[in-house]
CSV table of C-alpha atoms and ligand atoms in Angstrom, one decimal:
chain,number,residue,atom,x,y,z
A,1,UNK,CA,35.6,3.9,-67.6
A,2,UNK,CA,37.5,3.3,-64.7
A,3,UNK,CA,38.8,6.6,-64.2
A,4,UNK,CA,35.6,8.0,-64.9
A,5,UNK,CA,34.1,6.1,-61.8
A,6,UNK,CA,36.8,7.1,-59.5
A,7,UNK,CA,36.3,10.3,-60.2
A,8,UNK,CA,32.7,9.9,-59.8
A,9,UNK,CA,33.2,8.1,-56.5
A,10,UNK,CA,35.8,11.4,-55.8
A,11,UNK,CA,33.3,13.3,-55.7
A,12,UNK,CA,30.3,11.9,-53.7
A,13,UNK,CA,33.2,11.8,-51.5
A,14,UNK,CA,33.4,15.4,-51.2
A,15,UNK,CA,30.2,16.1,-51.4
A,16,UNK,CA,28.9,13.7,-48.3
A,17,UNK,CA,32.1,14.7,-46.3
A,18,UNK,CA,30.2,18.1,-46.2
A,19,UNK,CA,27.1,17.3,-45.9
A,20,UNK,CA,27.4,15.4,-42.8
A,21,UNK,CA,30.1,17.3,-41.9
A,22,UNK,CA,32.4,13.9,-40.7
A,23,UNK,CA,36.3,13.9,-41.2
A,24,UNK,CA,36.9,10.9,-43.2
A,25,UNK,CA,34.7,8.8,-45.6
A,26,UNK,CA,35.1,6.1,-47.8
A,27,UNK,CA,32.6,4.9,-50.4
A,28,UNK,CA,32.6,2.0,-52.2
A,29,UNK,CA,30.4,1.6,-55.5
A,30,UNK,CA,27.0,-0.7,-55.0
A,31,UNK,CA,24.4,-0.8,-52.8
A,32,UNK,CA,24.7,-3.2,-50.3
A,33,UNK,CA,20.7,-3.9,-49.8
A,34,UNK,CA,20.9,-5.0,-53.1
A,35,UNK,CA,23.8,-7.6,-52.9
A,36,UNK,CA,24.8,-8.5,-49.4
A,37,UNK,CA,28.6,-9.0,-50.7
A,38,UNK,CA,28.6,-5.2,-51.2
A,39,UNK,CA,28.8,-5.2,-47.6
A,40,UNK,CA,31.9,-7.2,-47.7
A,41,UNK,CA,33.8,-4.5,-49.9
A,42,UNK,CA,33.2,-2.0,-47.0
A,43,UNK,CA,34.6,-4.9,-44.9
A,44,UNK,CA,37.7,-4.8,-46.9
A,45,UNK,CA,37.8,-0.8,-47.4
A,46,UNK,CA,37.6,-0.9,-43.4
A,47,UNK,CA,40.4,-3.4,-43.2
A,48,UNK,CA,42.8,-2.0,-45.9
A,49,UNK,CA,42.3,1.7,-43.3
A,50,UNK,CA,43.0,-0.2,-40.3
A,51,UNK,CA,46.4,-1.1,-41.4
A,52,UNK,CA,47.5,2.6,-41.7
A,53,UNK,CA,45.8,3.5,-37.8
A,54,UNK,CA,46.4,0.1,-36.2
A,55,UNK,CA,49.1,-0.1,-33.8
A,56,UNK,CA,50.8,-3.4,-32.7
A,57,UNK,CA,48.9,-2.8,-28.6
A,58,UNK,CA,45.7,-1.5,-29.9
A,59,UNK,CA,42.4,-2.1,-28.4
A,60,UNK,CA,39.4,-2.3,-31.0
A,61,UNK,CA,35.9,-2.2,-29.7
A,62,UNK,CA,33.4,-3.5,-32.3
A,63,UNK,CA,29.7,-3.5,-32.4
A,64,UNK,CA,27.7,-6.3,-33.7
A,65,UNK,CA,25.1,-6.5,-36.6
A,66,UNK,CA,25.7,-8.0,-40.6
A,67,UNK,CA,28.2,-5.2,-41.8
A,68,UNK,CA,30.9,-5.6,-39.1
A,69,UNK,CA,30.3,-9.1,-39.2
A,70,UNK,CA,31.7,-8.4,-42.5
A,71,UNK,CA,34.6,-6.5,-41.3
A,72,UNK,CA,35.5,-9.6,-39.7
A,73,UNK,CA,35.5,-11.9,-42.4
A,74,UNK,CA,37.8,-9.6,-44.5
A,75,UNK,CA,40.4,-8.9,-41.8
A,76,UNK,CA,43.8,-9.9,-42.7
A,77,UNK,CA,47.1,-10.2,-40.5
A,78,UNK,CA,48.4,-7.2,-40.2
A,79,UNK,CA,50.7,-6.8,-38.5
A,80,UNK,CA,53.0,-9.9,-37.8
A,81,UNK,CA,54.1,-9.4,-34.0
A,82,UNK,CA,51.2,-7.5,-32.3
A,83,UNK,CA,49.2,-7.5,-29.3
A,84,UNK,CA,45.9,-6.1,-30.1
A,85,UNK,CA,43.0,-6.8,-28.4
A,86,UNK,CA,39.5,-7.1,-29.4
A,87,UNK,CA,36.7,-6.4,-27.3
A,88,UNK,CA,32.6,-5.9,-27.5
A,89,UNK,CA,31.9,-2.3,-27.7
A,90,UNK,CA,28.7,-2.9,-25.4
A,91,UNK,CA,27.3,-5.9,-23.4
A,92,UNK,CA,25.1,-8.1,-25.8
A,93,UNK,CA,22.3,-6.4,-27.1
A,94,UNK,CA,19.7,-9.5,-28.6
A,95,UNK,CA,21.4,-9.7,-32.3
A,96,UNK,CA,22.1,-13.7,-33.4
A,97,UNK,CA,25.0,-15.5,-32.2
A,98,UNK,CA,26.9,-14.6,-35.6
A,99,UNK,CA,26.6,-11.0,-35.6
A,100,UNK,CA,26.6,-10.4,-31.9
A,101,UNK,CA,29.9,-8.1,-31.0
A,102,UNK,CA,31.3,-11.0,-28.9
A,103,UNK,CA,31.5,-13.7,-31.9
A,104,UNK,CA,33.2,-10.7,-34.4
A,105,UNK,CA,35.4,-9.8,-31.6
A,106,UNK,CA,37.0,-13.1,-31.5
A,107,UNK,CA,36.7,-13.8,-35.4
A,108,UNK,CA,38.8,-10.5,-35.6
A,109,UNK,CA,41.5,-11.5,-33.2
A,110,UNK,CA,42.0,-15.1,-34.9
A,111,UNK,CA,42.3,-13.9,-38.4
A,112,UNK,CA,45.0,-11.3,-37.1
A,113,UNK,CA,46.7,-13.1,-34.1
A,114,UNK,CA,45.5,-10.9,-32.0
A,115,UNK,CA,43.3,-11.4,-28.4
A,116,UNK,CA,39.9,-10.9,-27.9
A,117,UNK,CA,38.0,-10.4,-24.2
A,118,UNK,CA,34.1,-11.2,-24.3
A,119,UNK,CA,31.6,-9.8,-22.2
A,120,UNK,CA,28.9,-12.5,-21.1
A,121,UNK,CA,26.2,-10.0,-19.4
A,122,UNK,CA,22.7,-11.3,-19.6
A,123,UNK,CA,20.2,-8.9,-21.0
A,124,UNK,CA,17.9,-8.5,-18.1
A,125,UNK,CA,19.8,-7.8,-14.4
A,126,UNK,CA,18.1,-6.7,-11.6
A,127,UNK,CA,20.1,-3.7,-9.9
A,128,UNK,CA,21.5,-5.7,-7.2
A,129,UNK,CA,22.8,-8.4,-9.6
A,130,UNK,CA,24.3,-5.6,-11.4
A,131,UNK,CA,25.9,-4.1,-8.9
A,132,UNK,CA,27.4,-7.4,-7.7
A,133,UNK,CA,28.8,-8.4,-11.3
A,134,UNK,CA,30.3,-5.1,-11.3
A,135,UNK,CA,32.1,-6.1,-8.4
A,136,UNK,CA,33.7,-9.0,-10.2
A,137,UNK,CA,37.5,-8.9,-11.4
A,138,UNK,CA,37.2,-10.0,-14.7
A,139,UNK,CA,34.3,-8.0,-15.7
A,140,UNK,CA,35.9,-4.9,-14.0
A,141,UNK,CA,39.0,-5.8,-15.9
A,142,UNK,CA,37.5,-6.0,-19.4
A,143,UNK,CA,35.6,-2.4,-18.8
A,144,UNK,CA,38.5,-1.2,-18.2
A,145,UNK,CA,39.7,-2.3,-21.7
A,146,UNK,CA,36.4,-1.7,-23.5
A,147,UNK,CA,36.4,2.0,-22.3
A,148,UNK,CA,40.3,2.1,-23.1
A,149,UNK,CA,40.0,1.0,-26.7
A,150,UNK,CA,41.4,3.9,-28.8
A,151,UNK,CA,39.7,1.9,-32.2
A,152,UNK,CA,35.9,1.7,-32.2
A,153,UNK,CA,33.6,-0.2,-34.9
A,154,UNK,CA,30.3,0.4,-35.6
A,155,UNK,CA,27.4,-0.5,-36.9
A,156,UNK,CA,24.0,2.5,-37.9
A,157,UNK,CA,21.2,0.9,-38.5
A,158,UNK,CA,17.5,2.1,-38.9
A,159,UNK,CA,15.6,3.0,-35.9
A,160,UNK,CA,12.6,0.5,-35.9
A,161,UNK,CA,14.1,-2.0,-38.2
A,162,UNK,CA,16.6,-2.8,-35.4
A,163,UNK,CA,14.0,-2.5,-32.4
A,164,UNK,CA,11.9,-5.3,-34.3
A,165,UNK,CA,15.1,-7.4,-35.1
A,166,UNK,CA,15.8,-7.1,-31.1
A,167,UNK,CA,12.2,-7.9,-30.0
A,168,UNK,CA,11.4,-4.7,-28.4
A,169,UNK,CA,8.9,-4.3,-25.6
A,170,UNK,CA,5.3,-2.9,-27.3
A,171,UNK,CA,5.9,0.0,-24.6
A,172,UNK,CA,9.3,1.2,-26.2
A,173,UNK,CA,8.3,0.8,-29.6
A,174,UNK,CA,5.5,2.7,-28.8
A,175,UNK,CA,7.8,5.4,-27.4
A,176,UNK,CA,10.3,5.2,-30.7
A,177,UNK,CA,7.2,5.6,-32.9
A,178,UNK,CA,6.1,8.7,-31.3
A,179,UNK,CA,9.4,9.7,-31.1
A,180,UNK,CA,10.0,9.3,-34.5
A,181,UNK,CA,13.6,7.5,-33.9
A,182,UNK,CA,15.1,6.9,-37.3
A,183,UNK,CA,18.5,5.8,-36.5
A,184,UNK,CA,20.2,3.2,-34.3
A,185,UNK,CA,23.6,3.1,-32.8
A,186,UNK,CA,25.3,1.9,-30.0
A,187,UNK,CA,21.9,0.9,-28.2
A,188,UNK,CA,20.6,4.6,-28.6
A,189,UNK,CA,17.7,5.7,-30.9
A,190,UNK,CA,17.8,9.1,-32.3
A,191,UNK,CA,15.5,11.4,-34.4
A,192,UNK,CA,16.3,12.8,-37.5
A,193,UNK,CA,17.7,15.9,-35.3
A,194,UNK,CA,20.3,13.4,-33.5
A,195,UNK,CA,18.6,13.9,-30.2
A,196,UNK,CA,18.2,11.0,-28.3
A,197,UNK,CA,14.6,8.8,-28.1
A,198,UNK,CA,15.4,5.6,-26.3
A,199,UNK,CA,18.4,4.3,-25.0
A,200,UNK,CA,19.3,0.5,-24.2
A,201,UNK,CA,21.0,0.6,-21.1
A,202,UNK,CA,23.9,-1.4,-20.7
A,203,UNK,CA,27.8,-1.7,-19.9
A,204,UNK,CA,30.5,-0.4,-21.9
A,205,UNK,CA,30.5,2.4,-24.2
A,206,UNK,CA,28.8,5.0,-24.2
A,207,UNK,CA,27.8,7.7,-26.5
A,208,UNK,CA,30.0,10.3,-24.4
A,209,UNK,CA,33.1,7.9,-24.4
A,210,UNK,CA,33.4,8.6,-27.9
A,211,UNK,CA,34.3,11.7,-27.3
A,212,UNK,CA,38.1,11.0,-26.3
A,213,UNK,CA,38.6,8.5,-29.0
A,214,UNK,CA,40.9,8.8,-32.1
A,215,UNK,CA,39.7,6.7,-34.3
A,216,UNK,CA,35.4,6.0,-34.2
A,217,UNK,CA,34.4,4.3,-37.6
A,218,UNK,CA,30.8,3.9,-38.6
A,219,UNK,CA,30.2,1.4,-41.3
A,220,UNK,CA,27.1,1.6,-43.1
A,221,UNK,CA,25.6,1.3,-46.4
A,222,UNK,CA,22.5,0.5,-48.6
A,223,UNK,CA,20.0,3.1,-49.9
A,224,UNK,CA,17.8,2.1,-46.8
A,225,UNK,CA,19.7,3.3,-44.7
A,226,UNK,CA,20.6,6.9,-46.1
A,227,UNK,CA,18.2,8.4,-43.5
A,228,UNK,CA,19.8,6.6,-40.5
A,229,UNK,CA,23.4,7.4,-41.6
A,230,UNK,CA,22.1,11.3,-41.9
A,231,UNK,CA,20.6,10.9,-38.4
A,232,UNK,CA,22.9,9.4,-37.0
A,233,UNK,CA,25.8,11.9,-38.0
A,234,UNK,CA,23.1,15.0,-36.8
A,235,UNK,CA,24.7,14.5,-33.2
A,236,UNK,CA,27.3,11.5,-33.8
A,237,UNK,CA,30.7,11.6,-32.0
A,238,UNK,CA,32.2,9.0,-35.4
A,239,UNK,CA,34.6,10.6,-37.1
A,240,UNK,CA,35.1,8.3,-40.1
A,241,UNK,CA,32.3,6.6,-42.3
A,242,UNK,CA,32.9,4.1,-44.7
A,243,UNK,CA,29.4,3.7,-46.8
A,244,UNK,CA,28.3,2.3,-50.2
A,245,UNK,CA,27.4,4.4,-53.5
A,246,UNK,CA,23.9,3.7,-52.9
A,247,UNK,CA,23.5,5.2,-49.7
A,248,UNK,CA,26.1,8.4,-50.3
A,249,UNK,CA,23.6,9.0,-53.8
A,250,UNK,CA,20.3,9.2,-51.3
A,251,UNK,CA,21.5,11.2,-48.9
A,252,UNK,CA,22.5,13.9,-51.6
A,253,UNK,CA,19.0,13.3,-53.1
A,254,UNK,CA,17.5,13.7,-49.6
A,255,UNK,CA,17.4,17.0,-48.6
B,1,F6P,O1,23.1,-4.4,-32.8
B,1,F6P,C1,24.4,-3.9,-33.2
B,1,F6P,C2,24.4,-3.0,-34.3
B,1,F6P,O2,25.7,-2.5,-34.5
B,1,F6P,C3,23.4,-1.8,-34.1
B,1,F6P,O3,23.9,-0.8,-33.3
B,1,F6P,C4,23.2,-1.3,-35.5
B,1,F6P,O4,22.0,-0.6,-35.7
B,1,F6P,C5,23.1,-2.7,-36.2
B,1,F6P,O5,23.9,-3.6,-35.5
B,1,F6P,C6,23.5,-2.6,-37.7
B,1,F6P,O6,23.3,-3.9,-38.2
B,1,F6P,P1,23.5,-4.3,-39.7
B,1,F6P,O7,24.9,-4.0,-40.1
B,1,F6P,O8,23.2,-5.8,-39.8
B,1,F6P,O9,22.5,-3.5,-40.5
C-alpha cells in the first residue's frame, strides 16, 4: 500500500506541476483544514528541502500566517557552523503575535543557530514619519538584508478570509469583493486571473523582487484553499510549492 500511495502522490505531482505551470512541488498526503498537524508535515517537507538549497550565509525571508509558523517549529540544525540570517519578508501586516513573520523569523534562527533581524514598523505611518524611519540605520540596514535574501517563505491564503483575519477597512473589502480577489500573498490580493485587486503597502518585498530570487517557496495546503493556490500561481513569481493531497486533488477537480 505504500508504494501504491507514492505513486499516487507521483503523480498529482506531475499533474499539478503542469497545471500551474511551477518548477518544483511537493505534496504531502492529508488535508491540512482537516487536521491542523497536516500542516506540520509541509513544515517538515519544507525543512528536509532547505537542507539541499541552504547555504551556510544564507538570508531567508519568511512571511507570517499558521503554515510557516509550522515551518518553524519543524526546523532542525542544519548545518553546524553557519551564519544564516532570518528576516520578515514584509513589515508586520496585523496577524497575532505567534504567526507574525517577526516571531517565526527568530523561532527559525534559534532552532538552527542561526540570526534573525526583526522589523518593528507600525501599521499606520504618516508619509513624513515614513520617510524619517527610512532614514534610520538600522532599518536601512535590515532592508538591505530583506531585499538581499536569496531564500523566501511564504504563505497563500484566501483572498477575503485573510482581509477579515487582518480587520480590513469596510472601504477595501468593499473593493476586494467587487474585485473578486481570491488569493492573498505577500500583502497583495489577486483575482482568479492573477492580476492584482488591492495591495497593502508596506516595506520589504515586493512582488517584483521575486523576480531575481533563486529559491521562492509557497507553502500551502487544505482543500480550501485550492482556488487561492491556483490564483495565486496565474501571475506568481514562486517557483516551488509545497502543498497537501487535499488541495493538489481540488485543483485537478477544479477546472
Ligand atoms: O499574513 C501573512 C500570510 O503569509 C499571508 O500572506 C497569507 O495569506 C497567510 O499568512 C497564510 O496564512 P495561513 O498559513 O495561516 O493560512
Amino acid at each position: 500500500p505504500k508504494m501504491k500511495e507514492f505513486s499516487g502522490i507521483n503523480k498529482l505531482e506531475t499533474a499539478l506541476k503542469e497545471k500551474l505551470g511551477v518548477e518544483y512541488i511537493i505534496i504531502v498526503p492529508g488535508d491540512s483544514d482537516r487536521h491542523e498537524w497536516i500542516k506540520y508535515e509541509m513544515g517538515k517537507a519544507c525543512v528536509h528541502y532547505l537542507k539541499n538549497i541552504l547555504l551556510p550565509d544564507s538570508i531567508i525571508a519568511v512571511t507570517g500566517g499558521t503554515t510557516i509558523a509550522a515551518i518553524a517549529d519543524a526546523m532542525v540544525p542544519i548545518h553546524e557552523e553557519n551564519n544564516y540570517v532570518f528576516v520578515p519578508a514584509r513589515g508586520g501586516i496585523g496577524e497575532e503575535v505567534e504567526h507574525q513573520a517577526n516571531t517565526i523569523a527568530a523561532k527559525m534562527a534559534h532552532k538552527t543557530n542561526g540570526k534573525y533581524r526583526m522589523l518593528f514598523i507600525p501599521d499606520i505611518l504618516s508619509e513624513q514619519s515614513y520617510e524619517t524611519m527610512m532614514k534610520e540605520p538600522s532599518i536601512h540596514e535590515i532592508l538591505q538584508q530583506i531585499k538581499g535574501a536569496n531564500i523566501v517563505l511564504h504563505g497563500i491564503g484566501n483572498a477575503l478570509t485573510m482581509a477579515k483575519r487582518r480587520n480590513t477597512p469596510t472601504e477595501t473589502m468593499e473593493q476586494l469583493e467587487k474585485g473578486n480577489a481570491v488569493s492573498e500573498a505577500f500583502g497583495y490580493y489577486f483575482d482568479d486571473k492573477g492580476q492584482i485587486v488591492h495591495k497593502i503597502y508596506k516595506i520589504g518585498i515586493q512582488l517584483d523582487d521575486l523576480r531575481d530570487k533563486n529559491h521562492v517557496i509557497a507553502v500551502a495546503g487544505g482543500s480550501s484553499k485550492a482556488k487561492a493556490i491556483a490564483s495565486y500561481f496565474k501571475k506568481g513569481k514562486s517557483n516551488m510549492l509545497i502543498t497537501d493531497e487535499a488541495a493538489a486533488s481540488q485543483l485537478l477537480r477544479d477546472s
